[in-house]
C-alpha cells in the first residue's frame, strides 16, 4: 500500500471532496474506533469521510493504559468471550496489523498466599495463555512461568521482601495508543477515505425520519458546509449521548464516563526488569515499562464533569502512590512524578454504582434511520467494534446500493509502516551506518514509524540539522516534529508535544522547555506568523500550568475548575 500523508493539503482536499460528493459512510470521531471504522468501510470499497473535532486520538484513545491485552481481570469475572476475542486481536496486532507499534512486554504478578493463590492465579494465567493459543492465531508472546520469591526479587529488586511469597511471570502487549490511532486514520486515507481533523459536526441533516448526513464546521477557517452520506456512524466515545442528541432522538443505550488516571515516573525510580500487576481493592494496578519511564495506573472512578479535559486531582495521585508504595523498598514521592494523564473510558450504562462493574463490552444501535451508534468496548477490540458498526451501516443501506458490499477484510490489512517491518528491522545497522545516526536512534524510529522510517530519514538527508535531538526532549529528533506536521496531521503545538510524541508526559517540565523549538519547526511548514507561533506557545504553557494546578486540588470538582482555566488553542464549540 502506498504511503499517503495527512498533510495540510490533503486535509483541504478531503474537506473539498466531502462538500461535493455524496458519501456512502460518514464517520464522526477519529479515535481508535472511528479510525478503525473508516478503514473498514474504505477497504470494502465504500466512499468514506472521517471527521474529528479536535486531533486524532485527542480523547480517550491517547490516554489509555497503552496495553493490548485480553484482560486477566475479565477472566476472573468469567467473561471468557471478551477475553478470547481480545487475545485473538492481540495476536493479530503483534504479528500482522501493527508489529511496528505493538510489542510484547513482561509482567510480574506477586503472590501473597501460599499454595491456594499459586494454584488459583496460576490456573488463571495458564488459561489466559491457552485461550491465546486456541484463538487460531499465533500467541505472539512467550509462555508464563512460576517464580519463587528469590527469583521474583531478582527480576524486580524494587519489591519489598514481605510483599510476596512468589510470583507469576507472564506477557501481554503494549502500544503507543495515540500513534496507533493516527496510523489507522492515515491508513484509511491511503485506501481512499477523506480524513479531516479540527472539523466539528454541528448538526445532523434530516430528511423525514432519516439522517442523511451532517453539517460540519472547519474550526481552522470557520467555514461551514453540509456533508451528505447514506449512513452516518457515531464513534464519539464518551460524547456518544451528545452526538446522538443532534438527531433529536434518545439512543437505545447511554454511555457513562469513568476516569482513569496514570502517573509517569523515570525508569530508574523503580528497579525492575519487568512490569507489575498488583491488586488494588476491586481493581488492579499496573506498573508498565514505557521506554525510559514507567507508567503507573489506573484509577477507576465516575466522572460527570468536563469531558473535554478530564482532570487528575491530588487525591488521584495520592491513591496511586499509596498503592504502589505499599510494595516498594524505596517509596515514590510526588517529586518523582514526571507526567500525569487522565482519560475517560466510555462504559455502557449499567445498574451497578461501581464503574468497575459497568460493561466494557460494546454495543451497536440504529435507533434512527441512517445513523449507526457504536459505544463501549476495549481499546484492544477496536477492530471488532469497527467491523460491527460498518456491518450495521451496510445492512441499513443495502437496498440503496446497486452492488453487493463485501465483508470486512481488516484482519488482513496491515497499517502503514507494517509491511516490510521485519526486513527493515533486520537492516537497522545498515540504516544507522548510512544515516549517521546511532543504532538506538534507528530502533526508536522503527518502533514509531515502521517501514516508513525512511521518510523521516529522507528529511534528515535533505536538511542535516533535522537529525539533531530536540533541546529538552532528546529522545526525539527535530525531523520527527517536521514529519508530524507534513505527514501525520499535526495542526497545533499540543498535537505534536502530547500525541505525535509523548514529550508532555515524559519530561518533568511537561514539554514547556521544548515548546518554542517545536513551534518554530511546525510554523515553518504551516506558514505561521510570529503572532500565531507565540499564540501556540502561550496556549501550551497555559495548558501545562492549568494541569499542574489541577493536580494540587483535593477533589474532582476543584481539579476540573482549575483545568478549565486554560482553553483550547482552537475553541471547540458550536458557536466558535
Coordinates of C-alpha atoms in Angstrom, one line a residue:
X1 CA 0.0 0.0 0.0
X2 CA 1.3 3.4 -1.0
X3 CA 2.1 5.8 1.8
X4 CA -0.3 8.8 2.0
X5 CA 0.5 11.9 4.1
X6 CA -2.0 13.5 6.3
X7 CA -0.7 16.9 5.1
X8 CA -2.3 20.3 5.3
X9 CA -3.0 20.0 1.6
X10 CA -4.6 16.5 1.9
X11 CA -6.9 17.8 4.7
X12 CA -8.1 20.7 2.5
X13 CA -8.7 18.3 -0.4
X14 CA -10.7 16.0 1.9
X15 CA -12.9 18.8 3.0
X16 CA -13.5 19.9 -0.5
X17 CA -14.4 16.4 -1.6
X18 CA -16.8 15.8 1.3
X19 CA -18.6 19.1 0.4
X20 CA -19.3 18.0 -3.2
X21 CA -19.6 14.2 -3.0
X22 CA -22.3 12.0 -1.6
X23 CA -20.6 9.5 0.6
X24 CA -21.6 6.0 1.5
X25 CA -20.4 6.4 5.1
X26 CA -19.5 9.5 7.2
X27 CA -17.7 8.6 10.4
X28 CA -17.8 11.1 13.3
X29 CA -14.9 10.9 15.7
X30 CA -11.3 9.9 14.9
X31 CA -10.5 7.9 17.9
X32 CA -9.4 4.3 17.6
X33 CA -12.9 3.1 16.8
X34 CA -13.6 5.9 14.3
X35 CA -10.3 5.4 12.5
X36 CA -10.9 1.6 12.5
X37 CA -14.4 2.1 11.1
X38 CA -13.2 4.4 8.3
X39 CA -10.5 1.9 7.4
X40 CA -13.0 -1.0 7.5
X41 CA -15.5 0.8 5.3
X42 CA -12.9 2.1 2.8
X43 CA -11.4 -1.4 2.4
X44 CA -14.9 -2.7 1.5
X45 CA -14.9 -0.3 -1.5
X46 CA -17.2 2.3 0.1
X47 CA -16.7 6.0 -0.2
X48 CA -15.9 7.3 3.3
X49 CA -15.5 10.5 5.2
X50 CA -13.9 10.8 8.6
X51 CA -14.2 14.0 10.7
X52 CA -12.8 14.8 14.1
X53 CA -13.5 18.0 16.1
X54 CA -10.0 18.1 17.7
X55 CA -7.0 16.0 16.8
X56 CA -6.7 12.3 16.1
X57 CA -6.8 10.4 19.4
X58 CA -7.2 13.6 21.3
X59 CA -9.8 12.0 23.7
X60 CA -9.7 8.6 25.3
X61 CA -7.6 7.0 22.6
X62 CA -4.4 8.8 23.7
X63 CA -5.0 8.4 27.4
X64 CA -5.3 4.6 27.9
X65 CA -3.0 2.3 29.8
X66 CA -1.4 1.6 26.4
X67 CA -1.9 -2.1 26.7
X68 CA -3.1 -4.6 24.1
X69 CA -4.4 -7.4 26.3
X70 CA -7.1 -9.9 27.0
X71 CA -7.6 -8.6 30.5
X72 CA -6.9 -11.0 33.3
X73 CA -9.4 -9.2 35.4
X74 CA -12.2 -10.0 32.9
X75 CA -11.1 -13.7 33.0
X76 CA -11.7 -13.6 36.8
X77 CA -15.1 -12.1 36.1
X78 CA -15.8 -15.2 33.9
X79 CA -16.1 -13.1 30.8
X80 CA -14.5 -15.7 28.6
X81 CA -15.8 -14.4 25.3
X82 CA -14.5 -10.9 25.8
X83 CA -11.0 -12.3 26.8
X84 CA -10.8 -14.7 23.9
X85 CA -11.8 -12.0 21.4
X86 CA -9.3 -9.6 22.8
X87 CA -6.5 -12.2 22.8
X88 CA -7.1 -13.0 19.2
X89 CA -6.9 -9.3 18.4
X90 CA -3.7 -9.0 20.4
X91 CA -2.1 -11.8 18.2
X92 CA -3.3 -10.1 15.0
X93 CA -1.8 -6.7 16.0
X94 CA 1.5 -8.2 17.1
X95 CA 2.0 -10.5 14.1
X96 CA 0.3 -8.8 11.2
X97 CA -1.5 -5.5 11.6
X98 CA 0.9 -3.3 13.5
X99 CA 4.1 -5.1 14.5
X100 CA 5.9 -1.8 14.5
X101 CA 3.6 -0.3 17.0
X102 CA 2.6 -3.2 19.2
X103 CA 5.3 -5.1 21.2
X104 CA 5.3 -7.8 23.9
X105 CA 6.1 -6.7 27.4
X106 CA 6.6 -8.8 30.6
X107 CA 4.6 -8.6 33.8
X108 CA 5.1 -10.0 37.3
X109 CA 2.1 -10.8 39.4
X110 CA 3.2 -11.1 43.1
X111 CA 1.7 -13.9 45.1
X112 CA 0.9 -13.2 48.8
X113 CA -0.6 -16.5 50.0
X114 CA 0.9 -19.9 49.9
X115 CA -0.4 -22.8 47.9
X116 CA -4.0 -21.8 47.2
X117 CA -3.2 -18.5 45.5
X118 CA -0.5 -20.0 43.3
X119 CA -2.9 -22.7 42.2
X120 CA -5.8 -20.2 41.7
X121 CA -3.8 -17.5 40.0
X122 CA -1.6 -20.0 38.1
X123 CA -4.6 -21.7 36.7
X124 CA -6.0 -18.3 35.5
X125 CA -2.7 -17.3 33.8
X126 CA -2.4 -20.8 32.2
X127 CA -6.0 -20.4 30.9
X128 CA -5.1 -17.0 29.6
X129 CA -2.1 -18.4 27.7
X130 CA -4.2 -21.3 26.5
X131 CA -7.0 -19.1 25.2
X132 CA -4.5 -17.1 23.2
X133 CA -3.1 -20.4 21.7
X134 CA -6.6 -21.6 20.9
X135 CA -7.6 -18.4 19.2
X136 CA -6.4 -19.9 15.9
X137 CA -3.6 -17.4 15.7
X138 CA 0.0 -17.3 16.9
X139 CA 0.1 -16.5 20.6
X140 CA 2.6 -13.8 19.8
X141 CA 4.2 -13.7 23.3
X142 CA 6.2 -16.1 25.5
X143 CA 4.5 -18.6 27.8
X144 CA 4.1 -17.7 31.5
X145 CA 6.3 -19.2 34.2
X146 CA 6.2 -19.6 38.0
X147 CA 8.9 -17.9 40.2
X148 CA 10.0 -18.3 43.8
X149 CA 10.3 -15.2 46.0
X150 CA 14.0 -15.1 45.4
X151 CA 13.5 -15.4 41.6
X152 CA 10.9 -12.7 41.6
X153 CA 13.0 -10.3 43.6
X154 CA 16.0 -11.0 41.3
X155 CA 13.8 -9.8 38.4
X156 CA 12.2 -7.0 40.4
X157 CA 14.6 -5.9 43.2
X158 CA 12.3 -2.9 44.0
X159 CA 9.8 -5.2 45.7
X160 CA 9.8 -5.5 49.5
X161 CA 10.6 -9.0 50.7
X162 CA 7.3 -9.2 52.6
X163 CA 5.3 -8.1 49.6
X164 CA 5.3 -11.6 48.1
X165 CA 6.0 -15.2 48.7
X166 CA 6.4 -16.0 45.0
X167 CA 5.2 -14.7 41.7
X168 CA 3.9 -15.4 38.2
X169 CA 5.7 -14.0 35.2
X170 CA 3.6 -13.6 32.0
X171 CA 3.5 -11.4 28.9
X172 CA 1.0 -9.1 27.3
X173 CA 1.5 -6.4 24.7
X174 CA 1.9 -2.6 24.6
X175 CA 1.0 0.1 22.1
X176 CA 1.6 3.8 21.7
X177 CA -2.2 4.4 21.6
X178 CA -2.0 7.9 20.0
X179 CA 0.3 6.9 17.2
X180 CA -1.6 3.7 16.5
X181 CA -4.9 5.6 16.3
X182 CA -3.3 8.2 14.0
X183 CA -2.0 5.4 11.8
X184 CA -5.5 3.9 11.5
X185 CA -6.8 7.2 10.1
X186 CA -3.8 7.6 7.9
X187 CA -4.2 4.1 6.5
X188 CA -7.9 4.7 5.9
X189 CA -6.8 7.8 3.9
X190 CA -4.4 5.6 1.9
X191 CA -7.4 3.4 0.9
X192 CA -9.3 6.5 -0.2
X193 CA -11.1 7.8 2.8
X194 CA -11.5 11.6 3.1
X195 CA -9.9 12.4 6.5
X196 CA -10.1 15.8 8.3
X197 CA -9.3 16.7 11.9
X198 CA -10.4 20.0 13.5
X199 CA -13.7 19.6 11.8
X200 CA -16.7 19.6 14.1
X201 CA -20.1 18.2 13.4
X202 CA -22.6 20.9 14.4
X203 CA -25.8 19.3 13.2
X204 CA -27.2 16.2 11.6
X205 CA -29.1 16.5 8.3
X206 CA -32.6 15.0 8.3
X207 CA -35.0 14.1 5.6
X208 CA -38.2 12.9 7.1
X209 CA -37.3 10.3 9.6
X210 CA -33.8 9.6 8.2
X211 CA -30.4 11.1 8.9
X212 CA -28.8 11.8 5.5
X213 CA -25.5 13.5 6.6
X214 CA -24.1 16.2 8.8
X215 CA -23.4 19.9 8.9
X216 CA -19.7 20.4 9.7
X217 CA -17.5 23.3 10.6
X218 CA -13.9 23.6 9.7
X219 CA -12.6 25.0 13.0
X220 CA -9.4 26.3 11.3
X221 CA -11.2 28.6 8.9
X222 CA -14.7 28.9 10.2
X223 CA -16.2 27.5 7.0
X224 CA -19.5 25.5 7.4
X225 CA -20.9 23.1 4.9
X226 CA -23.1 20.0 4.6
X227 CA -21.7 16.5 4.1
X228 CA -24.3 14.1 2.6
X229 CA -24.0 10.4 3.3
X230 CA -26.1 7.3 3.0
X231 CA -25.1 6.3 6.6
X232 CA -23.6 8.3 9.5
X233 CA -21.6 6.3 12.1
X234 CA -21.2 7.9 15.5
X235 CA -18.0 6.8 17.1
X236 CA -17.6 9.6 19.6
X237 CA -17.0 7.6 22.7
X238 CA -17.8 9.5 25.9
X239 CA -19.5 12.1 23.7
X240 CA -21.9 9.5 22.3
X241 CA -25.0 10.9 24.0
X242 CA -24.3 14.5 22.9
X243 CA -23.8 13.4 19.3
X244 CA -26.9 11.3 19.4
X245 CA -28.9 14.3 20.7
X246 CA -28.1 16.1 17.4
X247 CA -30.5 13.7 15.8
X248 CA -33.3 14.8 18.2
X249 CA -33.7 11.3 19.4
X250 CA -32.9 9.3 22.6
X251 CA -30.5 6.5 22.0
X252 CA -31.1 2.9 22.8
X253 CA -28.3 3.0 25.4
X254 CA -26.3 5.6 27.3
X255 CA -22.6 6.0 27.9
X256 CA -21.2 6.8 31.3
X257 CA -17.6 8.1 31.7
X258 CA -15.2 6.5 34.1
X259 CA -11.9 8.4 34.8
X260 CA -8.6 6.6 34.7
X261 CA -5.5 8.4 35.9
X262 CA -1.9 7.4 35.2
X263 CA 1.4 8.6 36.5
X264 CA 4.7 8.5 34.6
X265 CA 8.0 8.2 36.6
X266 CA 11.6 7.8 35.4
X267 CA 12.8 4.2 34.8
X268 CA 15.5 4.5 37.5
X269 CA 12.9 5.2 40.3
X270 CA 11.8 1.5 40.2
X271 CA 14.5 -1.1 39.9
X272 CA 12.9 -3.8 37.8
X273 CA 13.3 -5.7 34.6
X274 CA 9.5 -6.4 34.4
X275 CA 6.2 -4.6 34.7
X276 CA 4.0 -5.3 37.7
X277 CA 0.3 -6.1 38.1
X278 CA -1.0 -5.6 41.7
X279 CA -4.3 -5.9 43.4
X280 CA -5.9 -2.6 44.3
X281 CA -9.2 -3.1 46.0
X282 CA -11.7 -4.3 43.4
X283 CA -9.5 -3.2 40.6
X284 CA -5.8 -3.8 39.6
X285 CA -2.8 -1.5 39.4
X286 CA -0.3 -1.8 36.6
X287 CA 3.3 -0.7 36.5
X288 CA 4.1 -0.7 32.8
X289 CA 7.5 -0.3 31.1
X290 CA 7.5 2.7 28.8
X291 CA 10.9 3.4 27.2
X292 CA 13.0 5.2 29.8
X293 CA 9.9 5.5 32.1
X294 CA 7.2 3.6 34.0
X295 CA 3.5 4.2 33.6
X296 CA 1.6 3.6 36.9
X297 CA -2.2 3.2 36.7
X298 CA -5.0 3.3 36.9
X299 CA -7.9 4.7 38.9
X300 CA -11.5 3.8 38.0
X301 CA -13.9 6.5 39.3
X302 CA -17.2 8.0 38.0
X303 CA -16.7 11.3 36.1
X304 CA -19.5 13.8 35.3
X305 CA -17.6 17.0 34.8
X306 CA -15.8 18.3 31.7
X307 CA -15.3 15.5 29.1
X308 CA -13.0 17.7 27.0
X309 CA -10.2 17.9 29.6
X310 CA -10.6 15.4 32.4
X311 CA -8.5 16.4 35.4
X312 CA -6.4 14.4 37.8
X313 CA -6.7 15.6 41.4
X314 CA -4.2 15.3 44.3
X315 CA -6.3 12.5 45.7
X316 CA -6.0 10.5 42.4
X317 CA -2.2 10.9 42.5
X318 CA -2.0 10.0 46.2
X319 CA -4.2 6.9 45.6
X320 CA -1.7 5.6 43.0
X321 CA 1.4 6.5 45.0
X322 CA 0.0 4.9 48.2
X323 CA -0.8 1.6 46.4
X324 CA 2.5 1.3 44.6
X325 CA 4.5 2.4 47.7
X326 CA 2.9 -0.5 49.7
X327 CA 5.2 -2.9 47.8
X328 CA 8.3 -0.9 47.1
X329 CA 11.5 -0.9 49.0
X330 CA 12.1 2.7 48.1
X331 CA 8.8 4.6 48.0
X332 CA 7.9 7.1 45.3
X333 CA 7.1 10.7 46.1
X334 CA 5.3 13.5 44.3
X335 CA 8.7 14.8 43.2
X336 CA 9.3 11.6 41.3
X337 CA 6.3 12.1 39.0
X338 CA 7.3 13.4 35.6
X339 CA 3.9 13.2 34.0
X340 CA 0.2 12.7 34.7
X341 CA -2.6 11.9 32.3
X342 CA -6.3 11.4 32.8
X343 CA -8.6 9.7 30.3
X344 CA -12.3 8.8 30.3
X345 CA -13.5 5.3 29.5
X346 CA -16.9 5.1 27.7
X347 CA -18.8 2.5 29.6
X348 CA -22.3 1.3 28.6
X349 CA -24.7 2.4 31.3
X350 CA -25.4 -0.3 33.9
X351 CA -27.3 -0.6 37.1
X352 CA -24.4 -1.0 39.4
X353 CA -22.9 2.1 41.1
X354 CA -19.3 0.9 40.8
X355 CA -17.9 1.8 37.4
X356 CA -15.6 -1.2 37.5
X357 CA -18.8 -3.3 37.1
X358 CA -20.1 -1.4 34.1
X359 CA -19.9 -3.1 30.8
X360 CA -16.6 -3.0 28.9
X361 CA -18.3 -4.8 26.0
X362 CA -19.6 -2.8 23.1
X363 CA -23.0 -2.3 21.6
X364 CA -24.2 -1.1 18.2
X365 CA -27.6 0.5 17.7
X366 CA -29.5 2.1 14.8
X367 CA -32.4 3.8 16.7
X368 CA -32.6 6.5 14.0
X369 CA -32.6 5.5 10.3
X370 CA -29.3 6.5 8.7
X371 CA -27.4 6.8 12.0
X372 CA -25.4 3.9 13.5
X373 CA -24.1 4.3 17.0
X374 CA -21.3 2.2 18.5
X375 CA -20.0 2.6 22.0
X376 CA -18.3 0.8 24.9
X377 CA -15.7 -1.8 24.4
X378 CA -11.9 -2.0 25.0
X379 CA -9.1 -0.4 23.0
X380 CA -7.8 -3.9 22.1
X381 CA -11.0 -4.9 20.4
X382 CA -11.4 -1.7 18.4
X383 CA -11.3 -3.6 15.1
X384 CA -14.3 -5.8 16.1
X385 CA -16.2 -2.7 17.1
X386 CA -15.5 -1.0 13.8
X387 CA -16.4 -4.1 11.8
X388 CA -19.8 -4.4 13.7
X389 CA -20.6 -0.7 13.2
X390 CA -19.8 -0.9 9.4
X391 CA -21.8 -4.2 9.2
X392 CA -24.8 -2.3 10.6
X393 CA -24.3 0.6 8.2
X394 CA -24.0 -1.8 5.2
X395 CA -27.1 -3.7 6.2
X396 CA -29.1 -0.5 6.5
X397 CA -28.1 0.9 3.1
X398 CA -28.0 -2.4 1.1
X399 CA -31.3 -1.6 -0.6
X400 CA -29.9 1.8 -1.8
X401 CA -26.8 0.3 -3.4
X402 CA -26.5 -1.2 -6.9
X403 CA -23.8 -3.6 -5.7
X404 CA -23.0 -6.1 -3.1
X405 CA -20.7 -4.9 -0.4
X406 CA -18.1 -7.4 0.7
X407 CA -17.5 -8.4 4.3
X408 CA -14.8 -6.8 6.4
X409 CA -11.2 -7.7 5.4
X410 CA -9.3 -5.6 8.0
X411 CA -7.9 -8.7 9.7
X412 CA -5.7 -8.9 6.6
X413 CA -5.0 -5.2 6.1
X414 CA -1.7 -4.1 7.8
X415 CA -1.4 -0.5 8.9
X416 CA 1.0 1.8 7.0
X417 CA 4.5 1.0 8.3
X418 CA 3.8 -2.7 8.9
X419 CA 4.7 -4.0 5.5
X420 CA 8.3 -4.9 5.4
X421 CA 8.9 -4.0 9.0
X422 CA 10.7 -7.2 9.9
X423 CA 13.1 -6.8 7.0
X424 CA 13.8 -3.1 7.8
X425 CA 14.4 -4.0 11.4
X426 CA 16.9 -6.6 10.3
X427 CA 18.7 -3.8 8.3
X428 CA 18.8 -1.4 11.2
X429 CA 22.6 -1.5 11.5
X430 CA 22.9 -0.6 7.8
X431 CA 20.4 2.2 8.2
X432 CA 22.4 3.6 11.1
X433 CA 25.6 3.5 9.1
X434 CA 24.0 5.1 6.1
X435 CA 22.3 7.9 8.1
X436 CA 25.0 8.6 10.6
X437 CA 22.6 8.1 13.4
X438 CA 23.2 5.7 16.3
X439 CA 21.6 2.3 16.3
X440 CA 19.4 3.3 19.3
X441 CA 18.0 6.2 17.3
X442 CA 17.2 3.9 14.3
X443 CA 15.4 1.4 16.6
X444 CA 13.5 4.3 18.1
X445 CA 12.4 5.4 14.7
X446 CA 11.5 1.9 13.5
X447 CA 9.2 1.4 16.6
X448 CA 7.4 4.6 15.9
X449 CA 7.2 4.6 12.1
X450 CA 7.9 1.1 11.0
X451 CA 9.0 0.8 7.4
X452 CA 8.0 4.4 6.9
X453 CA 11.1 5.4 8.9
X454 CA 12.9 6.0 5.6
X455 CA 10.6 9.0 5.1
X456 CA 11.9 10.6 8.3
X457 CA 15.5 9.7 7.3
X458 CA 14.9 11.4 3.9
X459 CA 14.1 14.7 5.7
X460 CA 17.4 14.4 7.6
X461 CA 19.3 13.7 4.4
X462 CA 17.8 16.9 2.9
X463 CA 18.5 19.0 6.0
X464 CA 21.2 17.7 8.3
X465 CA 20.1 19.7 11.4
X466 CA 16.8 17.8 11.5
X467 CA 18.9 14.8 12.7
X468 CA 19.7 16.7 15.9
X469 CA 17.7 15.9 19.0
X470 CA 15.2 18.4 20.4
X471 CA 16.6 20.5 23.2
X472 CA 15.0 19.4 26.4
X473 CA 13.5 16.3 24.9
X474 CA 16.4 14.4 23.4
X475 CA 14.6 11.1 22.9
X476 CA 13.1 12.8 19.8
X477 CA 14.7 14.2 16.7
X478 CA 13.8 17.6 15.1
X479 CA 12.8 15.7 12.0
X480 CA 10.0 14.0 13.9
X481 CA 8.4 17.3 14.5
X482 CA 8.5 18.3 10.9
X483 CA 7.3 14.8 9.8
X484 CA 4.4 15.0 12.3
X485 CA 3.3 18.3 10.6
X486 CA 3.8 17.2 6.9
X487 CA 2.7 13.6 7.2
X488 CA 0.8 12.9 10.4
X489 CA -1.8 15.6 10.5
X490 CA -0.4 17.7 13.4
X491 CA -2.0 21.1 13.2
X492 CA -1.1 22.6 16.6
X493 CA 1.7 22.5 19.1
X494 CA -0.3 20.3 21.5
X495 CA -0.8 17.7 18.7
X496 CA 2.9 17.2 18.4
X497 CA 4.0 17.5 22.0
X498 CA 1.2 15.4 23.5
X499 CA 0.3 12.9 20.8
X500 CA 2.8 12.5 17.9
X501 CA 5.5 12.5 20.5
X502 CA 4.8 11.9 24.2
X503 CA 7.0 14.7 25.5
X504 CA 4.1 16.1 27.6
X505 CA 4.2 13.1 29.9
X506 CA 7.9 12.1 29.6
X507 CA 9.7 15.2 30.9
X508 CA 9.5 16.9 34.3
X509 CA 8.8 20.3 32.6
X510 CA 5.8 18.7 30.7
X511 CA 7.2 20.0 27.3
X512 CA 7.5 23.6 28.2
X513 CA 11.2 23.8 27.5
X514 CA 10.8 22.4 24.0
X515 CA 7.7 24.4 23.1
X516 CA 9.5 27.2 21.3
X517 CA 11.6 24.9 19.2
X518 CA 8.7 22.7 18.2
X519 CA 6.6 25.8 17.4
X520 CA 9.3 27.1 15.1
X521 CA 9.7 23.8 13.2
X522 CA 5.9 23.4 12.8
X523 CA 5.4 27.1 11.9
X524 CA 7.8 26.8 9.0
X525 CA 5.6 24.1 7.5
X526 CA 2.3 25.6 8.4
X527 CA 3.2 29.2 7.5
X528 CA 2.6 30.6 11.0
X529 CA 3.2 34.3 11.5
X530 CA 5.3 35.3 14.6
X531 CA 2.0 36.1 16.3
X532 CA 0.5 32.7 15.6
X533 CA 3.6 31.0 16.8
X534 CA 3.6 33.0 20.0
X535 CA -0.1 32.2 20.5
X536 CA 0.6 28.5 20.1
X537 CA 3.4 28.6 22.7
X538 CA 1.3 30.7 25.1
X539 CA -1.7 28.3 24.9
X540 CA 0.5 25.3 25.5
X541 CA 2.2 26.9 28.5
X542 CA -1.2 27.8 30.0
X543 CA -2.4 24.3 29.4
X544 CA 0.5 22.9 31.4
X545 CA 0.0 25.5 34.2
X546 CA -3.6 24.6 34.4
X547 CA -2.9 20.9 34.5
X548 CA -0.3 21.3 37.3
X549 CA -2.7 23.4 39.3
X550 CA -5.5 20.8 38.9
X551 CA -3.1 18.1 40.2
X552 CA -2.8 20.0 43.5
X553 CA -6.5 20.2 44.1
X554 CA -8.2 17.9 46.6
X555 CA -11.1 16.6 44.6
X556 CA -12.6 16.3 41.1
X557 CA -14.7 19.5 41.3
X558 CA -11.8 21.8 42.2
X559 CA -9.4 20.0 39.8
X560 CA -11.9 20.4 37.0
X561 CA -12.3 24.1 37.7
X562 CA -8.5 24.6 37.7
X563 CA -8.0 22.6 34.5
X564 CA -10.8 24.6 32.7
X565 CA -8.8 27.7 33.3
X566 CA -6.9 27.1 30.1
X567 CA -8.9 26.9 26.9
X568 CA -8.3 25.2 23.6
X569 CA -6.0 26.8 21.1
X570 CA -8.9 26.3 18.6
X571 CA -12.2 26.6 20.5
X572 CA -14.3 23.6 20.0
X573 CA -17.9 24.8 20.4
X574 CA -20.8 25.1 18.1
X575 CA -20.7 28.9 18.2
X576 CA -16.9 29.1 17.8

